[in-house]
XYZ file of C-alpha atoms in Angstrom:
419
model
C -0.195 0.054 -0.198
C 1.137 3.528 -1.311
C 0.493 5.961 0.986
C 1.106 9.682 1.062
C 0.719 11.833 4.372
C -0.332 15.283 3.434
C -0.146 18.803 5.341
C -1.467 19.221 8.831
C -4.761 19.431 8.436
C -5.510 17.733 4.941
C -5.522 14.377 5.728
C -3.926 11.165 3.942
C -3.624 10.085 0.060
C -2.985 6.130 -0.401
C -3.743 3.723 -2.799
C -4.971 0.208 -1.379
C -3.360 -3.523 -2.348
C -6.486 -3.517 -5.071
C -5.212 -0.710 -6.892
C -7.950 1.746 -5.369
C -6.714 5.209 -4.415
C -8.132 6.580 -0.999
C -8.190 10.050 0.228
C -9.185 11.213 3.419
C -9.074 13.979 6.358
C -10.949 13.641 9.478
C -13.345 16.353 10.820
C -14.563 17.427 14.263
C -18.548 18.105 13.646
C -21.411 17.946 16.296
C -23.620 15.914 16.533
C -27.345 17.389 16.260
C -29.020 14.981 18.301
C -26.363 14.939 21.427
C -24.852 18.772 20.769
C -21.360 17.247 21.619
C -18.214 17.326 19.161
C -17.214 14.346 17.848
C -14.385 13.385 14.974
C -15.968 11.967 11.927
C -13.228 10.506 8.824
C -14.642 11.145 5.324
C -12.843 9.474 2.757
C -13.352 9.469 -1.004
C -11.796 7.268 -3.391
C -11.213 6.375 -7.075
C -8.843 4.777 -9.877
C -6.084 7.571 -9.727
C -5.083 9.981 -7.034
C -6.313 13.138 -8.463
C -9.966 11.240 -8.816
C -9.534 10.327 -5.238
C -9.060 13.841 -4.389
C -11.426 15.174 -6.233
C -14.244 12.793 -4.394
C -13.054 13.780 -1.253
C -13.149 17.402 -1.523
C -16.818 17.442 -2.950
C -17.860 14.940 0.360
C -16.245 17.439 2.305
C -17.930 20.146 0.397
C -21.549 18.103 1.192
C -20.507 17.445 4.713
C -19.189 21.943 5.927
C -22.765 22.414 6.982
C -21.826 20.580 10.034
C -18.228 21.274 10.259
C -16.583 23.430 13.386
C -14.960 26.303 11.368
C -12.309 27.989 13.666
C -13.245 31.500 14.758
C -11.716 33.383 12.489
C -13.605 31.733 9.915
C -16.565 32.405 11.058
C -15.927 35.901 11.046
C -14.946 35.800 7.756
C -17.976 33.088 7.171
C -20.759 34.835 8.207
C -24.022 35.381 5.541
C -26.727 37.743 5.366
C -29.483 36.285 5.832
C -31.102 38.400 2.963
C -28.078 37.031 0.906
C -28.735 33.428 2.193
C -32.412 34.047 1.166
C -32.242 34.905 -2.560
C -28.923 31.950 -2.518
C -31.310 29.532 -1.681
C -34.134 30.697 -3.530
C -32.385 30.896 -7.074
C -30.510 27.300 -6.149
C -34.378 25.044 -6.088
C -33.875 23.035 -8.802
C -36.903 24.161 -11.483
C -38.115 20.332 -11.584
C -38.725 20.715 -7.252
C -40.962 23.832 -7.869
C -42.964 25.645 -10.415
C -42.090 29.021 -11.572
C -44.941 29.996 -9.862
C -44.849 28.592 -6.513
C -41.035 29.842 -6.342
C -42.112 33.284 -6.804
C -44.903 32.804 -4.304
C -42.051 31.864 -1.800
C -39.806 34.973 -3.024
C -42.682 37.208 -2.401
C -43.371 35.864 1.199
C -39.387 36.161 1.911
C -39.887 40.110 0.550
C -42.933 40.817 2.504
C -42.640 39.293 5.851
C -38.833 37.461 6.599
C -36.224 40.048 5.036
C -37.418 43.477 6.319
C -37.425 41.967 10.052
C -34.323 39.544 10.029
C -32.872 40.366 6.991
C -29.679 42.610 8.343
C -29.065 39.546 10.711
C -26.493 36.788 10.066
C -28.351 33.300 9.394
C -24.964 32.324 12.229
C -26.741 34.702 14.050
C -30.604 33.847 13.945
C -31.815 32.962 17.455
C -34.663 31.149 18.054
C -36.328 33.660 20.827
C -36.364 36.065 17.778
C -37.656 34.086 15.418
C -40.376 32.951 18.351
C -41.147 36.869 18.470
C -41.503 37.095 14.854
C -43.862 34.724 14.266
C -46.016 35.090 17.973
C -45.898 38.587 17.826
C -44.606 40.987 14.811
C -46.716 38.987 12.665
C -49.653 38.990 13.562
C -49.858 42.650 14.339
C -49.503 43.490 10.931
C -52.479 45.003 9.875
C -54.174 46.784 6.621
C -55.461 50.073 6.757
C -59.169 49.201 7.716
C -57.671 47.620 10.943
C -57.919 43.966 9.672
C -54.996 41.197 10.338
C -52.981 41.719 7.379
C -52.201 37.886 7.551
C -54.159 34.981 8.381
C -52.772 32.296 10.049
C -53.125 29.806 7.181
C -50.860 32.784 5.501
C -48.610 32.622 8.514
C -47.873 29.195 8.429
C -46.960 29.546 5.115
C -44.429 32.095 5.910
C -42.901 29.645 8.701
C -42.647 27.406 6.428
C -40.785 29.057 3.554
C -38.203 30.106 6.425
C -37.961 26.278 7.240
C -37.006 25.302 4.208
C -34.745 28.143 3.633
C -32.959 27.289 7.017
C -32.974 23.365 6.506
C -31.163 24.047 3.412
C -28.650 26.044 5.635
C -27.500 23.668 7.800
C -26.355 21.767 4.476
C -24.743 24.106 3.191
C -20.793 25.077 3.308
C -21.424 28.411 2.546
C -23.454 28.920 5.984
C -22.215 27.588 9.394
C -24.842 26.494 11.207
C -25.423 22.872 12.243
C -28.806 23.561 13.644
C -31.742 25.542 12.477
C -32.491 28.248 15.249
C -36.353 27.884 13.600
C -35.858 24.189 15.137
C -37.336 25.625 18.753
C -40.612 27.656 17.388
C -43.855 26.116 17.203
C -45.551 27.034 13.546
C -48.771 28.659 13.503
C -51.427 27.134 13.962
C -54.447 27.472 11.111
C -57.249 28.716 12.227
C -60.598 28.080 10.103
C -63.792 27.839 12.521
C -66.793 25.663 11.367
C -68.959 28.365 12.262
C -67.675 31.203 10.053
C -67.473 28.537 6.938
C -71.111 28.138 7.408
C -71.620 31.798 7.366
C -69.898 31.864 4.036
C -71.931 29.638 2.645
C -75.023 31.154 3.156
C -73.483 34.270 1.651
C -72.358 32.126 -1.397
C -76.067 31.564 -2.340
C -76.832 34.982 -1.888
C -73.929 35.966 -4.230
C -74.816 33.746 -6.649
C -78.272 35.180 -6.937
C -76.974 39.113 -6.748
C -74.831 38.144 -9.875
C -77.228 36.480 -11.796
C -79.903 39.219 -11.487
C -77.806 41.532 -12.201
C -76.277 40.082 -15.319
C -72.457 40.307 -13.967
C -70.292 39.777 -16.260
C -68.100 37.769 -14.665
C -70.728 35.852 -13.553
C -69.546 32.295 -15.291
C -66.061 33.118 -14.150
C -66.461 32.954 -10.654
C -69.456 30.371 -10.919
C -66.831 28.198 -11.588
C -64.675 28.602 -8.296
C -67.601 26.561 -7.166
C -67.090 23.972 -9.160
C -64.455 22.847 -7.640
C -61.391 24.949 -10.015
C -58.495 25.739 -8.137
C -57.887 29.429 -9.182
C -54.904 28.850 -11.329
C -57.158 26.227 -13.403
C -59.741 28.446 -13.842
C -57.573 30.468 -15.790
C -55.945 28.540 -17.335
C -59.285 26.382 -18.901
C -59.369 26.421 -22.724
C -61.947 25.571 -24.988
C -60.459 22.565 -26.009
C -60.835 20.914 -22.286
C -64.919 21.769 -23.154
C -66.627 18.676 -24.664
C -69.611 18.343 -25.528
C -71.096 21.373 -24.509
C -74.292 21.116 -26.376
C -75.219 17.943 -24.988
C -76.744 18.582 -21.869
C -75.548 14.772 -20.850
C -72.110 14.671 -22.021
C -71.556 18.162 -21.569
C -68.023 18.049 -19.301
C -64.520 19.554 -18.827
C -61.369 18.385 -18.779
C -58.895 19.928 -15.928
C -55.678 19.411 -17.816
C -53.673 22.527 -17.357
C -52.838 25.787 -15.143
C -52.127 29.473 -15.527
C -48.789 29.789 -14.355
C -46.079 32.990 -14.354
C -42.189 32.454 -15.358
C -39.540 32.593 -12.459
C -38.399 36.081 -13.732
C -41.817 37.708 -14.052
C -41.359 38.527 -17.475
C -44.918 36.551 -18.344
C -47.300 33.831 -18.052
C -47.792 30.349 -19.672
C -50.070 27.447 -19.444
C -48.557 24.311 -17.380
C -49.865 20.854 -16.566
C -50.666 20.982 -12.775
C -48.216 19.378 -9.938
C -50.350 16.145 -9.199
C -51.592 13.531 -11.293
C -54.680 13.521 -8.946
C -55.320 17.593 -10.541
C -55.918 16.160 -13.760
C -59.747 14.962 -13.829
C -62.985 15.515 -15.578
C -65.877 17.055 -14.175
C -69.413 16.999 -15.966
C -70.548 20.076 -16.664
C -74.310 20.666 -14.863
C -76.619 22.993 -13.919
C -75.983 26.101 -13.321
C -72.545 25.421 -14.942
C -73.691 24.630 -18.371
C -76.228 27.496 -18.881
C -73.658 30.167 -17.900
C -71.085 28.691 -19.769
C -72.660 28.352 -22.622
C -73.637 32.430 -22.345
C -70.363 33.040 -21.380
C -69.231 31.278 -24.879
C -71.496 33.304 -27.112
C -70.338 36.256 -25.307
C -66.798 35.380 -25.993
C -67.643 34.834 -29.479
C -68.512 38.181 -30.009
C -65.974 39.683 -28.060
C -64.005 37.784 -31.076
C -65.953 40.061 -33.658
C -63.979 43.436 -32.694
C -60.717 44.638 -33.781
C -59.718 45.236 -30.264
C -59.507 41.446 -29.624
C -55.986 41.198 -29.440
C -55.206 37.676 -27.301
C -51.551 36.984 -25.840
C -50.045 33.583 -28.593
C -50.673 30.766 -26.810
C -53.433 32.377 -24.817
C -56.162 32.760 -27.895
C -58.332 29.366 -26.502
C -58.736 30.537 -23.113
C -62.256 30.244 -21.379
C -61.858 33.098 -19.559
C -60.159 36.768 -21.176
C -61.380 40.136 -20.552
C -63.120 41.659 -23.762
C -59.855 42.598 -25.394
C -58.794 39.007 -25.385
C -56.140 39.929 -22.569
C -54.915 37.114 -20.066
C -56.524 37.261 -16.369
C -53.920 37.109 -13.980
C -54.004 35.469 -10.888
C -53.963 38.697 -8.805
C -56.826 40.345 -11.110
C -58.873 37.339 -10.120
C -58.201 38.044 -6.687
C -58.648 41.971 -7.254
C -62.240 41.497 -9.270
C -62.798 38.676 -6.552
C -62.438 41.179 -3.510
C -64.425 44.213 -5.512
C -67.622 41.909 -5.852
C -67.609 41.033 -2.251
C -67.833 44.834 -1.510
C -70.052 45.607 -3.994
C -72.663 42.703 -2.606
C -71.869 42.283 1.444
C -71.654 46.677 1.306
C -68.391 48.323 2.613
C -66.091 47.503 5.554
C -68.154 44.002 6.041
C -65.108 41.489 5.989
C -64.159 39.276 2.979
C -63.442 35.514 2.710
C -60.376 34.360 0.094
C -61.110 32.752 -2.997
C -59.520 29.442 -1.953
C -62.331 29.085 0.659
C -64.931 28.492 -2.123
C -63.146 25.597 -2.214
C -64.201 24.636 1.147
C -67.662 24.978 0.647
C -67.668 23.425 -2.506
C -67.032 20.955 -0.248
C -69.121 20.966 2.146
C -71.903 21.851 0.370
C -71.428 17.950 -1.523
C -71.077 16.383 1.687
C -74.461 17.748 2.580
C -76.209 17.052 -0.437
C -75.012 13.261 -0.036
C -72.121 13.218 -2.481
C -69.866 10.317 -1.756
C -66.048 11.235 -0.546
C -64.594 9.613 -3.593
C -67.060 11.353 -6.339
C -65.541 14.661 -3.959
C -62.063 14.790 -4.218
C -62.379 13.362 -7.823
C -64.219 16.718 -8.386
C -61.892 18.662 -6.152
C -58.595 17.084 -7.832
C -57.692 16.096 -4.340
C -54.903 13.326 -3.682
C -55.217 10.610 -1.349
C -53.562 7.115 -1.006
C -57.072 5.738 0.813
C -59.189 6.942 -1.976
C -57.296 5.901 -4.734
C -58.880 2.651 -5.506
C -61.978 4.346 -5.523
C -61.109 6.669 -7.951
C -60.260 4.422 -10.478
C -63.909 3.001 -10.560
C -65.098 6.357 -10.674
C -66.618 7.637 -13.870
C -68.093 10.807 -15.297
C -71.888 9.843 -15.641
C -71.642 8.479 -11.896
C -70.508 12.055 -11.297
C -73.565 13.591 -13.505
C -76.536 13.244 -10.631
C -74.777 13.824 -7.647
C -73.635 17.386 -9.231
C -77.227 17.932 -10.286
C -78.527 17.807 -6.973
C -75.483 20.141 -5.442
C -75.877 22.627 -8.781
C -79.285 23.159 -7.081
C -78.298 23.637 -3.481
C -76.021 25.762 -4.944
C -78.424 27.847 -6.737
C -81.711 27.760 -4.479
C -82.872 31.460 -3.231
C -81.756 32.613 -0.321
C -82.780 35.333 1.283
C -80.471 38.024 0.162
C -79.572 38.879 4.230
C -76.614 41.389 4.645
C -74.563 40.772 8.135
C -74.767 43.606 10.418
C -72.028 45.991 10.038
């Protein structure tokens, strides 16, 4: 065996009797379970000396997050959180998150993390500081009307972004932390009260009646929220996805894509849903069928105008502005809240559009729709229901959904809540 000792701290390189080169180095690391220092030998092998050294270097880089640097190294290597946040975002592989999800991470960080901890080095973040951020600072943020700026669910989403960011910091060579300071902070608890949801169900029936009576031009677009479509799915629906619109017995939509934003914010495109369960076929029953038929007539008239100039790739999208311009998720959200203000009046609390999927699920259950069919309509993933999914046909969903449509549009007293 040929062995070459390296300089102090560099380990050794040697060739075994089998002709394999090995390079090794001993490191001082912290045991996450006990917090105690211990020695660990890292080894790289190869058919040549240089290959073994290169592999050792690669493994050392991968484990450097657990190494204990000298005081001088720690001082030089400290990384501001704002810099690490950008580095982490840019380093997430494209196949792991969509551009729109990455954009959401960035927005949460820029609005609710960087302003408060951005100028603090990651190595200097303390658990108590992060506990104050989530238990006091973020809950105290308010809108101009005095309402909380962040719901408990939104604070939980911010927490999860920070959790991913700091977990990755423990694995990298450029940041000198072994355990995330967020580990000792309890995540915010989502609070969606059942009675609040029930109140929204009553308001939903009145809101739908209001849109029909006032001939609201966005009636069809918002009605499809209660067919279980996510916002990105509604705005990404194309006429190619609408089947047998003229046949009440066979009419259906195929949910197979959604609108998404490019990572650099330069524009929008249509992409496949993230999960297989999201790709689904949903029957068109009343009131959805009549609403979509009327909307198609309306859009056909728009297309005759010289103002109709849709973006390439979006010409066949169902829900577009009269000019053919796309409706972005942010614009859809603004339109939704404007509609609620119009119906409920100024100063009355709104509910976020995504809650309409909860309302849909609740009304389906109250109308006797089986959990298997409800999950198929909503596009939820569930291992327990996989066997049921395979036996569900479009025809088996028509009757339950028809009853649900009747409940959704039944005449309800338009009782506005007290101020």
